[in-house]
Each structure stands twice: as C-alpha cells, then as structure tokens.
Amino acid sequence: MIDVQAVVSDGHGVLSLRQFSLGAPERGEVLIKIMASGVCHTDWDVARCQWPFILGHEGAGIVAAVGPEVDNLSIGDRVVLNWAKPCGTCYYCERGLKPLCENAADVPHERRQWPSDCEQNPAVAFGLGTMATHTVVAQEAVCKIPENSSVSFDGACITGCGVMTGVGSVLRTAAVEKGSSVVVIGCGAVGLSVIQGAKIAEAAQIIAIDLHENRLDMAQQYGATDVWHANRDDIGLRQAAVWVKEQTNGRGADYAFECCAVPALADAPLAMIRNGGTAVGVSGIEEEVTVDMRLFEWDKTFITSLYGRCNPSEDFDRLFHEHSCGNLLLEEMVTHRYTLEDFQQAFDDMLSGKNAKGVLAIGANL
Ligand SMILES: [Zn+2]
Ligand SMILES: [Zn+2]
C-alpha cells in the first residue's frame, strides 16, 4: 500500500485534495507515478455527476510497478494514459471503433482504500484518475512514449484526450484529404488540435473562427490560413457562413468542425460546408437542439467524433512522431502549469478561457 493524494469531487462541484491508500497492481494492472495531468472540460462535468470521483483523464508519468501478465511495459517507462482502454476483441474493437469498446478494462474498487470517515468511496474518472500522485490502471490504458521522443510530460499528457480528439477527428473520423478546405469553429485546445491535424493532413485552406482575438492569433501560429472574428450577435454564425462561402469559391468548405461546445452552434458547421461536404461535431454537445433539415441540402453528412476514433496502439505513436518532426506543437499549447494543490485555480482559469491548456505538474515534475 502507498499513500496517494488526489483531487476528489463531491458529486456537486466541490473539489478537495484527499488522501487514500493504493494497493499494488494485480494481474494485467500497472502502477503509474503521475508527472502531469491536463485539465479538461469533461473533468468539470464529472465533478457534477452526483457521485464523488477522483478527477483527471489526461495523464502522463512513469511506470512504478507492474502486475503479473503485463506485456511490453517495464518499471521506468515513460507513458501516457488513454481512456479508451480497448479490449481488442469485442464487436466494436474488431471493427476498428476502439473508443466504443464494450469490455473496456477497469481496476476493481478494492485497490483503493479510503479513510473510515469517507461516506461514499469515490469512483475513478474514466478508470484513470490522473489528478493524483499515483494511480493503478489496466494495461490497456497505458501507451509507451517512444524512447527517441523528446516530448515532456506536460506535452505528453494533453495528448491523452484533447489533442487526440482534435487530431483524430481530422485524420480518422473525417479522413480529410490533401488539398481540402477546412473550417474550425472554436479555437480552444481541441480546436487548435483540429487545426494542427488539418495541417498534418495537408489541407490547403484552414479557416479558424472564434470570438477572441488572442485565440485567433494562436490559430494562425498553429496553421490557420484565414481567420474570422465572430461576434455574439451573429445567430448560428450565419454571417460567418456567408464569408466562408466567399472564401471557398462560393461553394462552402469541404469540411467544418464544431469545437466550441455551444449548443446554439451545433448546426453551424452544416451551414459552412459545400454540397456533399462533411460536418463534424467534435465537442460532444449533449442537449436537445432544433436543426433546420434544409441545412443538409444537398447530400451533406454530419458525424460525431468520440475521442477522434482513437486507436491507442497506433495513434499515440503517430502523434509523438509528428511532434518529433515539428508538425505537432504540444508544449506550446500548455499556457499555464499548476501544482496539484492549485487545482482550483486551474479549473477557474479553464472556465474563464485564459488557457489554451492548463496542466497540473505533479511529483518531481514541479
Ligand atoms: Zn473491445
Ligand atoms: Zn477530456
């Protein structure tokens, strides 16, 4: 048993730093010493889901111990965690849809022993719980960082959710072709990752749309070729859509990605694409919205993109390769780092839109 400190929610949005005891990894499990954890909007949602949770699902660190029957991992390996944890053999895994895995591996709750004054034993966000000094996860959650990669733990951890979702949405979900025109609505961490993915895909035109000038400046640094400063009076971004059409030979873009998580803009990508084009809902809006079906005219496609259809065993290697080649900026996206104790400030700054990406630097990574 080791003592662990973790950021824990009470189910109603109140967070605190709590201590518990973590058991040694058992069959197929791995003990990770966490070095960095990204702060993602989904953590904020998890903190309000009526049950206490150890937060965090973007983690990078070092393998501290392995249980029996763990292949391909050794103590000291630098790793990043993925929340798909695909079994590899179920209906969806066989069809290459790993984030939809029906048997995603998890670690039994008994591995974590809470103090006796703890009323409800917290669950573990995404089976990872990365806002902690250590965690025990299933080996399917662990991806080795290539030994020749110079990526820092800060840069590596953000690939675990936001960067993978953005880049994967371009390369896997939409499979953007070379020479395409691409619109990105919302230039936070996921939107900036879509822009970088579009650049990797060699899109000819990358049009970035955001309310904030500083985010549009970043969008240009990451590869946007055109930017549109949106304003809140532009309902459904229809004025922006007229401008997008003008920029794309009067037809509309080949692809448009919604990365802003604003329900009123759920249909905005449909208004910006050409006939036969593809709109991608990346942010995962989970509300009822009204959509004018004429926006689908003609032959337009709308797809959602869970975790960028990530295949962990291939895609993290790809991201770290692109990072090594200078095609994927990771460390630059981390605009602020915090201590584990400073978690509240990290969440406040995320909600105010101050950061492209905030990271909790943990352990010797401080
Ligand atoms: Zn599976
Ligand atoms: Zn996330």
PDB file of C-alpha atoms in Angstrom, residues 72-285:
ATOM      1  CA  ASN A  72       5.562  -4.706 -23.086  1.00  0.00           C
ATOM      2  CA  LEU A  73       5.871  -2.419 -20.051  1.00  0.00           C
ATOM      3  CA  SER A  74       8.710  -2.136 -17.523  1.00  0.00           C
ATOM      4  CA  ILE A  75       9.442  -0.060 -14.439  1.00  0.00           C
ATOM      5  CA  GLY A  76      10.788   3.332 -15.505  1.00  0.00           C
ATOM      6  CA  ASP A  77       8.973   3.503 -18.859  1.00  0.00           C
ATOM      7  CA  ARG A  78       7.621   6.953 -19.748  1.00  0.00           C
ATOM      8  CA  VAL A  79       3.949   6.555 -20.610  1.00  0.00           C
ATOM      9  CA  VAL A  80       0.744   8.372 -21.496  1.00  0.00           C
ATOM     10  CA  LEU A  81      -2.682   7.073 -20.458  1.00  0.00           C
ATOM     11  CA  ASN A  82      -5.669   6.587 -22.785  1.00  0.00           C
ATOM     12  CA  TRP A  83      -9.271   6.297 -21.648  1.00  0.00           C
ATOM     13  CA  ALA A  84     -10.456   4.030 -24.467  1.00  0.00           C
ATOM     14  CA  LYS A  85      -8.658   1.043 -22.847  1.00  0.00           C
ATOM     15  CA  PRO A  86      -9.890  -1.191 -25.693  1.00  0.00           C
ATOM     16  CA  CYS A  87     -10.108  -4.957 -25.164  1.00  0.00           C
ATOM     17  CA  GLY A  88      -9.195  -5.545 -28.796  1.00  0.00           C
ATOM     18  CA  THR A  89     -11.632  -8.415 -29.388  1.00  0.00           C
ATOM     19  CA  CYS A  90     -15.236  -7.179 -28.901  1.00  0.00           C
ATOM     20  CA  TYR A  91     -17.761  -6.299 -31.644  1.00  0.00           C
ATOM     21  CA  TYR A  92     -16.580  -2.674 -31.872  1.00  0.00           C
ATOM     22  CA  CYS A  93     -12.864  -3.307 -31.402  1.00  0.00           C
ATOM     23  CA  GLU A  94     -12.940  -5.802 -34.290  1.00  0.00           C
ATOM     24  CA  ARG A  95     -14.493  -3.077 -36.439  1.00  0.00           C
ATOM     25  CA  GLY A  96     -11.776  -0.579 -35.539  1.00  0.00           C
ATOM     26  CA  LEU A  97     -14.036   1.539 -33.296  1.00  0.00           C
ATOM     27  CA  LYS A  98     -11.882   1.290 -30.169  1.00  0.00           C
ATOM     28  CA  PRO A  99     -13.461   4.117 -28.117  1.00  0.00           C
ATOM     29  CA  LEU A 100     -16.783   2.215 -28.354  1.00  0.00           C
ATOM     30  CA  CYS A 101     -15.262  -0.940 -26.796  1.00  0.00           C
ATOM     31  CA  GLU A 102     -17.859  -2.985 -24.895  1.00  0.00           C
ATOM     32  CA  ASN A 103     -15.335  -4.536 -22.483  1.00  0.00           C
ATOM     33  CA  ALA A 104     -13.064  -1.607 -21.664  1.00  0.00           C
ATOM     34  CA  ALA A 105     -10.744  -2.778 -18.906  1.00  0.00           C
ATOM     35  CA  ASP A 106     -11.116  -1.437 -15.366  1.00  0.00           C
ATOM     36  CA  VAL A 107      -9.461  -1.868 -11.988  1.00  0.00           C
ATOM     37  CA  PRO A 108     -11.587  -3.119  -9.032  1.00  0.00           C
ATOM     38  CA  HIS A 109     -12.513  -0.514  -6.418  1.00  0.00           C
ATOM     39  CA  GLU A 110     -10.799  -2.584  -3.677  1.00  0.00           C
ATOM     40  CA  ARG A 111      -7.438  -1.374  -4.969  1.00  0.00           C
ATOM     41  CA  ARG A 112      -8.192   1.973  -3.289  1.00  0.00           C
ATOM     42  CA  GLN A 113      -8.704   2.066   0.485  1.00  0.00           C
ATOM     43  CA  TRP A 114     -10.344   5.242   1.780  1.00  0.00           C
ATOM     44  CA  PRO A 115     -10.240   6.550   5.359  1.00  0.00           C
ATOM     45  CA  SER A 116     -13.134   5.292   7.503  1.00  0.00           C
ATOM     46  CA  ASP A 117     -14.667   8.814   7.752  1.00  0.00           C
ATOM     47  CA  CYS A 118     -15.277   8.731   3.990  1.00  0.00           C
ATOM     48  CA  GLU A 119     -19.041   8.283   3.447  1.00  0.00           C
ATOM     49  CA  GLN A 120     -19.086   7.359  -0.231  1.00  0.00           C
ATOM     50  CA  ASN A 121     -15.975   5.806  -1.751  1.00  0.00           C
ATOM     51  CA  PRO A 122     -15.112   7.940  -4.775  1.00  0.00           C
ATOM     52  CA  ALA A 123     -15.134   6.357  -8.240  1.00  0.00           C
ATOM     53  CA  VAL A 124     -12.257   6.882 -10.679  1.00  0.00           C
ATOM     54  CA  ALA A 125     -12.805   9.225 -13.646  1.00  0.00           C
ATOM     55  CA  PHE A 126     -12.539   7.230 -16.896  1.00  0.00           C
ATOM     56  CA  GLY A 127     -10.834   4.454 -14.892  1.00  0.00           C
ATOM     57  CA  LEU A 128      -7.720   6.674 -14.818  1.00  0.00           C
ATOM     58  CA  GLY A 129      -7.975   9.319 -12.056  1.00  0.00           C
ATOM     59  CA  THR A 130      -4.880  11.212 -13.199  1.00  0.00           C
ATOM     60  CA  MET A 131      -5.138  14.243 -10.879  1.00  0.00           C
ATOM     61  CA  ALA A 132      -3.237  12.270  -8.275  1.00  0.00           C
ATOM     62  CA  THR A 133       0.302  11.442  -7.280  1.00  0.00           C
ATOM     63  CA  HIS A 134      -0.195   7.796  -8.359  1.00  0.00           C
ATOM     64  CA  THR A 135      -2.819   5.602  -9.994  1.00  0.00           C
ATOM     65  CA  VAL A 136      -3.329   1.928 -10.793  1.00  0.00           C
ATOM     66  CA  VAL A 137      -4.799   1.294 -14.242  1.00  0.00           C
ATOM     67  CA  ALA A 138      -5.410  -1.594 -16.617  1.00  0.00           C
ATOM     68  CA  GLN A 139      -2.519  -2.207 -19.003  1.00  0.00           C
ATOM     69  CA  GLU A 140      -4.839  -1.369 -21.927  1.00  0.00           C
ATOM     70  CA  ALA A 141      -4.844   2.226 -20.618  1.00  0.00           C
ATOM     71  CA  VAL A 142      -1.080   2.566 -20.926  1.00  0.00           C
ATOM     72  CA  CYS A 143       0.788   3.685 -24.074  1.00  0.00           C
ATOM     73  CA  LYS A 144       4.568   3.875 -24.026  1.00  0.00           C
ATOM     74  CA  ILE A 145       6.140   7.149 -25.136  1.00  0.00           C
ATOM     75  CA  PRO A 146       8.704   6.235 -27.834  1.00  0.00           C
ATOM     76  CA  GLU A 147      12.238   6.222 -26.410  1.00  0.00           C
ATOM     77  CA  ASN A 148      13.501   8.614 -29.087  1.00  0.00           C
ATOM     78  CA  SER A 149      10.768  11.161 -28.325  1.00  0.00           C
ATOM     79  CA  SER A 150      11.815  14.404 -26.649  1.00  0.00           C
ATOM     80  CA  VAL A 151       8.262  15.211 -25.555  1.00  0.00           C
ATOM     81  CA  SER A 152       7.935  16.492 -21.977  1.00  0.00           C
ATOM     82  CA  PHE A 153       5.406  15.038 -19.547  1.00  0.00           C
ATOM     83  CA  ASP A 154       3.419  18.291 -19.852  1.00  0.00           C
ATOM     84  CA  GLY A 155       3.278  17.939 -23.625  1.00  0.00           C
ATOM     85  CA  ALA A 156       2.564  14.209 -23.485  1.00  0.00           C
ATOM     86  CA  CYS A 157      -0.334  14.332 -21.018  1.00  0.00           C
ATOM     87  CA  ILE A 158      -2.508  16.572 -23.175  1.00  0.00           C
ATOM     88  CA  THR A 159      -2.437  14.024 -25.991  1.00  0.00           C
ATOM     89  CA  GLY A 160      -4.468  11.751 -23.674  1.00  0.00           C
ATOM     90  CA  CYS A 161      -7.775  13.440 -24.504  1.00  0.00           C
ATOM     91  CA  GLY A 162      -7.912  16.900 -26.104  1.00  0.00           C
ATOM     92  CA  VAL A 163      -5.146  16.602 -28.687  1.00  0.00           C
ATOM     93  CA  MET A 164      -6.108  13.041 -29.665  1.00  0.00           C
ATOM     94  CA  THR A 165      -9.749  14.102 -30.047  1.00  0.00           C
ATOM     95  CA  GLY A 166      -8.845  17.046 -32.280  1.00  0.00           C
ATOM     96  CA  VAL A 167      -6.192  15.425 -34.457  1.00  0.00           C
ATOM     97  CA  GLY A 168      -8.094  12.115 -34.635  1.00  0.00           C
ATOM     98  CA  SER A 169     -11.257  13.910 -35.759  1.00  0.00           C
ATOM     99  CA  VAL A 170      -9.355  15.135 -38.803  1.00  0.00           C
ATOM    100  CA  LEU A 171      -7.209  12.105 -39.634  1.00  0.00           C
ATOM    101  CA  ARG A 172      -9.574   9.274 -38.641  1.00  0.00           C
ATOM    102  CA  THR A 173     -13.199  10.426 -38.260  1.00  0.00           C
ATOM    103  CA  ALA A 174     -13.334  12.772 -41.262  1.00  0.00           C
ATOM    104  CA  ALA A 175     -10.233  11.430 -43.071  1.00  0.00           C
ATOM    105  CA  VAL A 176      -9.533  14.875 -44.570  1.00  0.00           C
ATOM    106  CA  GLU A 177      -7.763  14.660 -47.934  1.00  0.00           C
ATOM    107  CA  LYS A 178      -4.763  16.660 -49.071  1.00  0.00           C
ATOM    108  CA  GLY A 179      -5.776  19.984 -50.656  1.00  0.00           C
ATOM    109  CA  SER A 180      -9.116  20.220 -48.783  1.00  0.00           C
ATOM    110  CA  SER A 181     -10.709  23.308 -47.289  1.00  0.00           C
ATOM    111  CA  VAL A 182     -11.408  23.028 -43.558  1.00  0.00           C
ATOM    112  CA  VAL A 183     -13.334  25.278 -41.140  1.00  0.00           C
ATOM    113  CA  VAL A 184     -12.726  25.120 -37.390  1.00  0.00           C
ATOM    114  CA  ILE A 185     -15.356  26.701 -35.120  1.00  0.00           C
ATOM    115  CA  GLY A 186     -13.856  27.421 -31.687  1.00  0.00           C
ATOM    116  CA  CYS A 187     -10.102  27.658 -31.144  1.00  0.00           C
ATOM    117  CA  GLY A 188      -9.578  26.261 -27.646  1.00  0.00           C
ATOM    118  CA  ALA A 189      -7.300  23.279 -27.090  1.00  0.00           C
ATOM    119  CA  VAL A 190      -9.417  20.886 -29.171  1.00  0.00           C
ATOM    120  CA  GLY A 191      -9.909  23.417 -31.987  1.00  0.00           C
ATOM    121  CA  LEU A 192      -6.166  24.152 -32.090  1.00  0.00           C
ATOM    122  CA  SER A 193      -5.596  20.394 -32.312  1.00  0.00           C
ATOM    123  CA  VAL A 194      -8.033  20.162 -35.236  1.00  0.00           C
ATOM    124  CA  ILE A 195      -6.064  22.956 -36.934  1.00  0.00           C
ATOM    125  CA  GLN A 196      -2.813  21.047 -36.377  1.00  0.00           C
ATOM    126  CA  GLY A 197      -4.428  17.843 -37.665  1.00  0.00           C
ATOM    127  CA  ALA A 198      -5.623  19.662 -40.785  1.00  0.00           C
ATOM    128  CA  LYS A 199      -2.087  20.908 -41.350  1.00  0.00           C
ATOM    129  CA  ILE A 200      -0.723  17.367 -40.976  1.00  0.00           C
ATOM    130  CA  ALA A 201      -3.375  16.224 -43.500  1.00  0.00           C
ATOM    131  CA  GLU A 202      -2.056  18.952 -45.852  1.00  0.00           C
ATOM    132  CA  ALA A 203      -5.351  20.800 -46.099  1.00  0.00           C
ATOM    133  CA  ALA A 204      -4.942  23.750 -48.473  1.00  0.00           C
ATOM    134  CA  GLN A 205      -7.206  26.117 -46.566  1.00  0.00           C
ATOM    135  CA  ILE A 206      -7.741  26.149 -42.791  1.00  0.00           C
ATOM    136  CA  ILE A 207     -10.310  28.717 -41.696  1.00  0.00           C
ATOM    137  CA  ALA A 208     -10.479  29.457 -37.962  1.00  0.00           C
ATOM    138  CA  ILE A 209     -13.495  31.088 -36.272  1.00  0.00           C
ATOM    139  CA  ASP A 210     -13.562  32.347 -32.675  1.00  0.00           C
ATOM    140  CA  LEU A 211     -14.900  35.172 -30.520  1.00  0.00           C
ATOM    141  CA  HIS A 212     -11.496  36.031 -29.083  1.00  0.00           C
ATOM    142  CA  GLU A 213      -8.663  37.783 -30.897  1.00  0.00           C
ATOM    143  CA  ASN A 214      -5.941  36.047 -28.816  1.00  0.00           C
ATOM    144  CA  ARG A 215      -7.283  32.639 -29.817  1.00  0.00           C
ATOM    145  CA  LEU A 216      -7.305  33.631 -33.480  1.00  0.00           C
ATOM    146  CA  ASP A 217      -3.671  34.726 -33.117  1.00  0.00           C
ATOM    147  CA  MET A 218      -2.870  31.272 -31.738  1.00  0.00           C
ATOM    148  CA  ALA A 219      -4.881  29.651 -34.531  1.00  0.00           C
ATOM    149  CA  GLN A 220      -2.631  31.361 -37.069  1.00  0.00           C
ATOM    150  CA  GLN A 221       0.503  30.239 -35.231  1.00  0.00           C
ATOM    151  CA  TYR A 222      -0.785  26.645 -35.382  1.00  0.00           C
ATOM    152  CA  GLY A 223      -1.587  26.704 -39.090  1.00  0.00           C
ATOM    153  CA  ALA A 224      -4.833  28.585 -39.808  1.00  0.00           C
ATOM    154  CA  THR A 225      -4.674  30.296 -43.210  1.00  0.00           C
ATOM    155  CA  ASP A 226      -7.737  32.539 -42.678  1.00  0.00           C
ATOM    156  CA  VAL A 227      -9.450  33.783 -39.521  1.00  0.00           C
ATOM    157  CA  TRP A 228     -12.901  35.212 -38.790  1.00  0.00           C
ATOM    158  CA  HIS A 229     -13.550  37.197 -35.649  1.00  0.00           C
ATOM    159  CA  ALA A 230     -17.058  36.088 -34.673  1.00  0.00           C
ATOM    160  CA  ASN A 231     -19.471  38.188 -32.663  1.00  0.00           C
ATOM    161  CA  ARG A 232     -22.251  37.059 -30.348  1.00  0.00           C
ATOM    162  CA  ASP A 233     -24.953  38.820 -32.398  1.00  0.00           C
ATOM    163  CA  ASP A 234     -24.299  36.542 -35.364  1.00  0.00           C
ATOM    164  CA  ILE A 235     -27.017  33.962 -34.618  1.00  0.00           C
ATOM    165  CA  GLY A 236     -25.915  30.464 -35.643  1.00  0.00           C
ATOM    166  CA  LEU A 237     -22.820  32.052 -37.248  1.00  0.00           C
ATOM    167  CA  ARG A 238     -24.804  32.576 -40.466  1.00  0.00           C
ATOM    168  CA  GLN A 239     -22.885  35.782 -41.325  1.00  0.00           C
ATOM    169  CA  ALA A 240     -19.661  33.871 -40.832  1.00  0.00           C
ATOM    170  CA  ALA A 241     -21.037  31.142 -43.118  1.00  0.00           C
ATOM    171  CA  VAL A 242     -21.617  33.684 -45.915  1.00  0.00           C
ATOM    172  CA  TRP A 243     -17.999  34.812 -45.565  1.00  0.00           C
ATOM    173  CA  VAL A 244     -16.755  31.184 -45.525  1.00  0.00           C
ATOM    174  CA  LYS A 245     -18.553  30.567 -48.823  1.00  0.00           C
ATOM    175  CA  GLU A 246     -16.874  33.605 -50.336  1.00  0.00           C
ATOM    176  CA  GLN A 247     -13.503  32.229 -49.268  1.00  0.00           C
ATOM    177  CA  THR A 248     -14.225  28.804 -50.794  1.00  0.00           C
ATOM    178  CA  ASN A 249     -15.166  29.526 -54.409  1.00  0.00           C
ATOM    179  CA  GLY A 250     -18.768  30.253 -53.471  1.00  0.00           C
ATOM    180  CA  ARG A 251     -19.463  26.611 -52.633  1.00  0.00           C
ATOM    181  CA  GLY A 252     -18.599  26.247 -48.952  1.00  0.00           C
ATOM    182  CA  ALA A 253     -15.814  24.271 -47.319  1.00  0.00           C
ATOM    183  CA  ASP A 254     -15.170  20.555 -47.782  1.00  0.00           C
ATOM    184  CA  TYR A 255     -15.162  20.050 -44.003  1.00  0.00           C
ATOM    185  CA  ALA A 256     -16.266  22.011 -40.941  1.00  0.00           C
ATOM    186  CA  PHE A 257     -15.508  21.038 -37.333  1.00  0.00           C
ATOM    187  CA  GLU A 258     -17.557  22.302 -34.378  1.00  0.00           C
ATOM    188  CA  CYS A 259     -15.201  22.549 -31.363  1.00  0.00           C
ATOM    189  CA  CYS A 260     -16.925  25.217 -29.277  1.00  0.00           C
ATOM    190  CA  ALA A 261     -19.419  23.199 -27.176  1.00  0.00           C
ATOM    191  CA  VAL A 262     -22.100  25.858 -27.709  1.00  0.00           C
ATOM    192  CA  PRO A 263     -25.469  24.123 -28.308  1.00  0.00           C
ATOM    193  CA  ALA A 264     -26.771  27.066 -30.387  1.00  0.00           C
ATOM    194  CA  LEU A 265     -23.890  26.437 -32.817  1.00  0.00           C
ATOM    195  CA  ALA A 266     -24.398  22.680 -33.160  1.00  0.00           C
ATOM    196  CA  ASP A 267     -25.663  23.130 -36.738  1.00  0.00           C
ATOM    197  CA  ALA A 268     -23.229  25.906 -37.696  1.00  0.00           C
ATOM    198  CA  PRO A 269     -20.763  23.545 -39.440  1.00  0.00           C
ATOM    199  CA  LEU A 270     -23.585  22.373 -41.747  1.00  0.00           C
ATOM    200  CA  ALA A 271     -24.145  25.985 -42.830  1.00  0.00           C
ATOM    201  CA  MET A 272     -20.481  26.309 -43.818  1.00  0.00           C
ATOM    202  CA  ILE A 273     -19.881  23.227 -45.969  1.00  0.00           C
ATOM    203  CA  ARG A 274     -20.446  22.684 -49.692  1.00  0.00           C
ATOM    204  CA  ASN A 275     -22.929  20.220 -51.180  1.00  0.00           C
ATOM    205  CA  GLY A 276     -21.680  16.740 -50.353  1.00  0.00           C
ATOM    206  CA  GLY A 277     -19.412  18.162 -47.640  1.00  0.00           C
ATOM    207  CA  THR A 278     -18.848  16.819 -44.145  1.00  0.00           C
ATOM    208  CA  ALA A 279     -19.665  18.489 -40.814  1.00  0.00           C
ATOM    209  CA  VAL A 280     -18.087  17.047 -37.681  1.00  0.00           C
ATOM    210  CA  GLY A 281     -19.400  17.551 -34.154  1.00  0.00           C
ATOM    211  CA  VAL A 282     -16.211  17.309 -32.107  1.00  0.00           C
ATOM    212  CA  SER A 283     -17.166  18.919 -28.796  1.00  0.00           C
ATOM    213  CA  GLY A 284     -19.876  16.376 -27.947  1.00  0.00           C
ATOM    214  CA  ILE A 285     -22.903  18.608 -27.311  1.00  0.00           C
TER     215      ILE A 285
END
